[in-house]
Coordinates of C-alpha atoms in Angstrom, one line a residue:
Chain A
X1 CA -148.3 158.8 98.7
X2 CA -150.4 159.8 102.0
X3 CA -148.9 157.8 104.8
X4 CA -151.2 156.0 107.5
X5 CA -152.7 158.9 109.8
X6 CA -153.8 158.4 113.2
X7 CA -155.3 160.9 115.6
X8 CA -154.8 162.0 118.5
X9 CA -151.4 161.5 118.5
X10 CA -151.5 162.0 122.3
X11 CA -154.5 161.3 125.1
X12 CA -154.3 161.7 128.8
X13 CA -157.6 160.0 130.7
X14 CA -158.1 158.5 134.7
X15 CA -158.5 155.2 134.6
X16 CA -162.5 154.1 134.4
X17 CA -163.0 156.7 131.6
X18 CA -163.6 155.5 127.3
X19 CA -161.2 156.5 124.6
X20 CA -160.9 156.0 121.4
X21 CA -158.3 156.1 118.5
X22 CA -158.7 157.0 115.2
X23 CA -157.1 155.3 111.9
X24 CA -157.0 156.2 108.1
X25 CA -154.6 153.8 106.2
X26 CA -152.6 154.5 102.8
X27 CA -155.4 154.8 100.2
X28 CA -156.0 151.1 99.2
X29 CA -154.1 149.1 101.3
X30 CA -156.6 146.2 102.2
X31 CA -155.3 145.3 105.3
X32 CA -155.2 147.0 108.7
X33 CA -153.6 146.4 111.9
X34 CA -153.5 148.1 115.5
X35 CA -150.6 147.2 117.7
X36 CA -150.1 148.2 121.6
X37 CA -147.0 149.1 122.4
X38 CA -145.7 149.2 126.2
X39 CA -142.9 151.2 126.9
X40 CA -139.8 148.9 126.7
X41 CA -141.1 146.5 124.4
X42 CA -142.6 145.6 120.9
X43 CA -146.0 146.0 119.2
X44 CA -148.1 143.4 120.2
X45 CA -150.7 142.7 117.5
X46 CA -154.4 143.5 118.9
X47 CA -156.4 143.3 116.1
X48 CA -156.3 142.6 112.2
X49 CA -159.0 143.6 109.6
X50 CA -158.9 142.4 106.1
X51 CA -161.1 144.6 104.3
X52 CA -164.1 145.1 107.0
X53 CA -163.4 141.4 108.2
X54 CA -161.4 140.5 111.3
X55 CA -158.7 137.8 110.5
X56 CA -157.2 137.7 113.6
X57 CA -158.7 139.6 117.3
X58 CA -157.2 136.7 119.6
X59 CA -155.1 139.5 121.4
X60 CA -157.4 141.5 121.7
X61 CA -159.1 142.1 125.3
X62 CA -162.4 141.8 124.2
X63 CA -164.1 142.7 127.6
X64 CA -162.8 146.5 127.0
X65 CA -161.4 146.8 124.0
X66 CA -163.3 146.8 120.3
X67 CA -162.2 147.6 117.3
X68 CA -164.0 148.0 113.5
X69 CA -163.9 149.4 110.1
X70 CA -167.5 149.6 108.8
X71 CA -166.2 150.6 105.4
X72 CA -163.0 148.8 104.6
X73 CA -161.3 151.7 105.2
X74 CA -161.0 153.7 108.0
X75 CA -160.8 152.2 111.6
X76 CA -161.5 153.2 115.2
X77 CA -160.0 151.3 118.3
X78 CA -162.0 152.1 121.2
X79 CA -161.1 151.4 125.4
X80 CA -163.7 151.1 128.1
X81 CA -163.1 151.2 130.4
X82 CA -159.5 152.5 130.7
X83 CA -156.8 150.9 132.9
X84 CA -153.7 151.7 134.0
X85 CA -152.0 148.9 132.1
X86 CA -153.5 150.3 129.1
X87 CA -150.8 153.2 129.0
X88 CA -149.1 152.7 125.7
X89 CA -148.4 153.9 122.3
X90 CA -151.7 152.3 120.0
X91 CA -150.1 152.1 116.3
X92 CA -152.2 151.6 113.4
X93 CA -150.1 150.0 110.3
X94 CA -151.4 149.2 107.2
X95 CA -150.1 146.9 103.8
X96 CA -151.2 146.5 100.6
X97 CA -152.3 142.7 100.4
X98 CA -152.7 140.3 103.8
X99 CA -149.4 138.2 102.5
X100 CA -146.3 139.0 104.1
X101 CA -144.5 136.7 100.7
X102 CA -146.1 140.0 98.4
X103 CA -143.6 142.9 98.0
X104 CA -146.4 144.8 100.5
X105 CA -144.9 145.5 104.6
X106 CA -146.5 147.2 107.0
X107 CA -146.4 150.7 106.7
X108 CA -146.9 152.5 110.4
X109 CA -149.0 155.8 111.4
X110 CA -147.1 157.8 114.4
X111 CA -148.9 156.0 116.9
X112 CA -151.6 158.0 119.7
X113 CA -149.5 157.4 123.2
X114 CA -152.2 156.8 125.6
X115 CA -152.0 157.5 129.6
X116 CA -154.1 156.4 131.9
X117 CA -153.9 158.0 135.5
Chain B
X1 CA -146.4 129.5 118.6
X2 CA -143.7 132.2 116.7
X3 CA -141.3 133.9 118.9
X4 CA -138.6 136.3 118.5
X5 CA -135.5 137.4 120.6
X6 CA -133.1 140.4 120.1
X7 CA -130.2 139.5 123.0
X8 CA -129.4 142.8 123.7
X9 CA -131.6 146.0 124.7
X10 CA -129.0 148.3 124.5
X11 CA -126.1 148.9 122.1
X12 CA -123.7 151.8 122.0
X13 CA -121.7 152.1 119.5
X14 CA -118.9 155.4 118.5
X15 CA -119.7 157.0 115.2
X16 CA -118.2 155.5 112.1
X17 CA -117.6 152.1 114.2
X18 CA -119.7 148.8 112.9
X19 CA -122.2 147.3 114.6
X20 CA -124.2 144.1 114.6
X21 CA -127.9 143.9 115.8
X22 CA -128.7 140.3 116.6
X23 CA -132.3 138.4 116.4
X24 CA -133.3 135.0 116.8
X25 CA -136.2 133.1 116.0
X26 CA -138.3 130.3 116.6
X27 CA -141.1 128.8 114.3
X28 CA -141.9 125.5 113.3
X29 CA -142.6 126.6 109.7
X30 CA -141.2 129.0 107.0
X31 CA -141.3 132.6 108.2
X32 CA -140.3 136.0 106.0
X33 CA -138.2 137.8 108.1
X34 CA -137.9 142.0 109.0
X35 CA -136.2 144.7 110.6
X36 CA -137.8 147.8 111.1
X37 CA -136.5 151.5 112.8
X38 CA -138.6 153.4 114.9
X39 CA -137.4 157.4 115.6
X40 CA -138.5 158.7 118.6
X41 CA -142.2 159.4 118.7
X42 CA -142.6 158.0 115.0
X43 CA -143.7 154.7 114.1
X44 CA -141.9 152.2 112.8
X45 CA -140.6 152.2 109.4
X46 CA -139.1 149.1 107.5
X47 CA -135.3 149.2 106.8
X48 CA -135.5 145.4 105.6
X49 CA -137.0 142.2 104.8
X50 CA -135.9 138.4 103.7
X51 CA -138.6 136.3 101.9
X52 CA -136.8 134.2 99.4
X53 CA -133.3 134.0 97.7
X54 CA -130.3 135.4 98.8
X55 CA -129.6 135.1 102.3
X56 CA -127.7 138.2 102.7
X57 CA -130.6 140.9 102.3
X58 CA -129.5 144.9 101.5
X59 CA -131.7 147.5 103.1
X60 CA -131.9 151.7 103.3
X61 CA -129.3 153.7 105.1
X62 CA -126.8 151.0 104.4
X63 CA -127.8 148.2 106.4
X64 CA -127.9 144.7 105.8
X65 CA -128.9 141.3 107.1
X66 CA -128.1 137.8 106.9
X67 CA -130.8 134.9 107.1
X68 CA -129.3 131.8 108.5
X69 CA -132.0 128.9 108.3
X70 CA -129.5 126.7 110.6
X71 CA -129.1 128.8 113.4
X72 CA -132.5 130.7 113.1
X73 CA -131.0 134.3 113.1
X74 CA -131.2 136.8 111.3
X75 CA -128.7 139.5 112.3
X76 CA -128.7 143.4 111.4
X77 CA -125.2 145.1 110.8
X78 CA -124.2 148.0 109.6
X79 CA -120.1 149.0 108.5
X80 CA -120.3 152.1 109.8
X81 CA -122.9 153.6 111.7
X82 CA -124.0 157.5 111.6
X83 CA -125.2 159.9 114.6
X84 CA -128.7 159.5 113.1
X85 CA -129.4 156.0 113.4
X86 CA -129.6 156.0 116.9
X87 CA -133.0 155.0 117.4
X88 CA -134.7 151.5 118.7
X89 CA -134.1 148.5 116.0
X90 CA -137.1 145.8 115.7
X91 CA -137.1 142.3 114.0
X92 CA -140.2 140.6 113.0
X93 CA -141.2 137.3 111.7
X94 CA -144.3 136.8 109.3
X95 CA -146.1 133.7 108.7
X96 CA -146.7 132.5 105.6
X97 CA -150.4 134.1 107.2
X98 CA -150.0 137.0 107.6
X99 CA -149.3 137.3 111.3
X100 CA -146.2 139.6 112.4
X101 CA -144.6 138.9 115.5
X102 CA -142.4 141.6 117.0
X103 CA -139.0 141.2 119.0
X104 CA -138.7 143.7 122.4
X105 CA -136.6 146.0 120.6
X106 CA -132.8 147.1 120.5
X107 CA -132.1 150.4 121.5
X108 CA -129.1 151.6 119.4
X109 CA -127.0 154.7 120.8
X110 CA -124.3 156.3 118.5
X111 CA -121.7 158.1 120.5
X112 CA -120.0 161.1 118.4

């Protein structure tokens, strides 16, 4: 099976300036998530869609960063306006059901690594 | 709140040598457990995962990992380790939800 694509897969902006991230999960998979990840550390969950429905945005930096996926399927992050604490690699992981008891993990895209100068 | 801690950030380790990853947890309720790889400039890619039964969990590439409820850990190790899995290591806990929560990492090097 496809995996979970994600585009660019790298972006170079000055800080003040939009982006935005791009996300196609594995064909069916129900739930999406984005994760930031800092250099050093884990993914930190930002957001979490169940279908087109967020289950779970309380990590998400709302005064900058949005997030949706009109269709249930695919899913754009967006950042605006960029900081310099922003710089990080945005992954986009996807499973088959929203319950982690299923036989369904997360399955990763490559991640876009973001710097912000 | 769920937290997770992998004690060490860095382990090397000489080819064909074992090696143990450790990872503890705290929750207040039941949590399914992970460990997941990530290559460099890949994302990460599960190697395994502990939900119910056995406590001593078999993954790919020949690792394993024990859940122990009393001591909240849940330890990777592998008997003998290979060039290619140096790479950075990650435990997770799930809640019964659905939330993940991600240690910082263990970067595993494997000396020739």
């Amino acid at each position: 099976e496809a995996g979970v694509a994600q585009s660019p897969r790298y972006k170079i902006i000055e800080k003040r300036q939009s982006v935005a991230f791009w996300c196609n999960p594995i064909s069916g998979h129900a739930t999406l998530y984005w994760y930031q990840q800092i250099l050093g550390q884990g993914p930190k969950l930002l957001i979490q869609f169940q279908n087109n429905g967020v289950v779970d945005d309380s990590q998400l930096p709302k005064d900058r960063f949005s997030a949706e996926r009109l269709k249930g399927v695919d899913s754009t992050l967006k950042i605006q306006p960029a900081k310099l604490e922003d710089s990080a690699v945005y992954l986009c992981a996807s499973s088959l059901t929203s319950v982690a008891r299923d036989n369904s993990p997360l399955h990763f895209g490559n991640g876009t690594r973001l710097t912000v100068t | 709140a769920q937290s997770v801690t992998q004690l060490d950030s860095q382990v090397p380790v000489f080819e064909e040598a074992p090696v143990e990853l450790r990872c503890n947890y705290s929750s207040s309720v039941s949590v399914y457990l992970f460990w997941y790889v990530q290559y460099p400039n890949q994302g990460l890619q599960l190697l395994l995962k502990y939900l119910s039964g056995s406590t001593l969990v078999k993954g790919i590439n020949g690792f394993e990992a024990e859940f122990n409820k009393s001591q909240t850990s849940f330890h990777l190790r592998k008997p003998s380790v290979h060039i290619s899995d140096t790479a950075e290591y990650f435990c997770a806990v799930s809640l019964t939800g659905n939330q993940f929560y991600f240690g910082t990492g263990t970067s595993l090097t494997v000396i020739p």
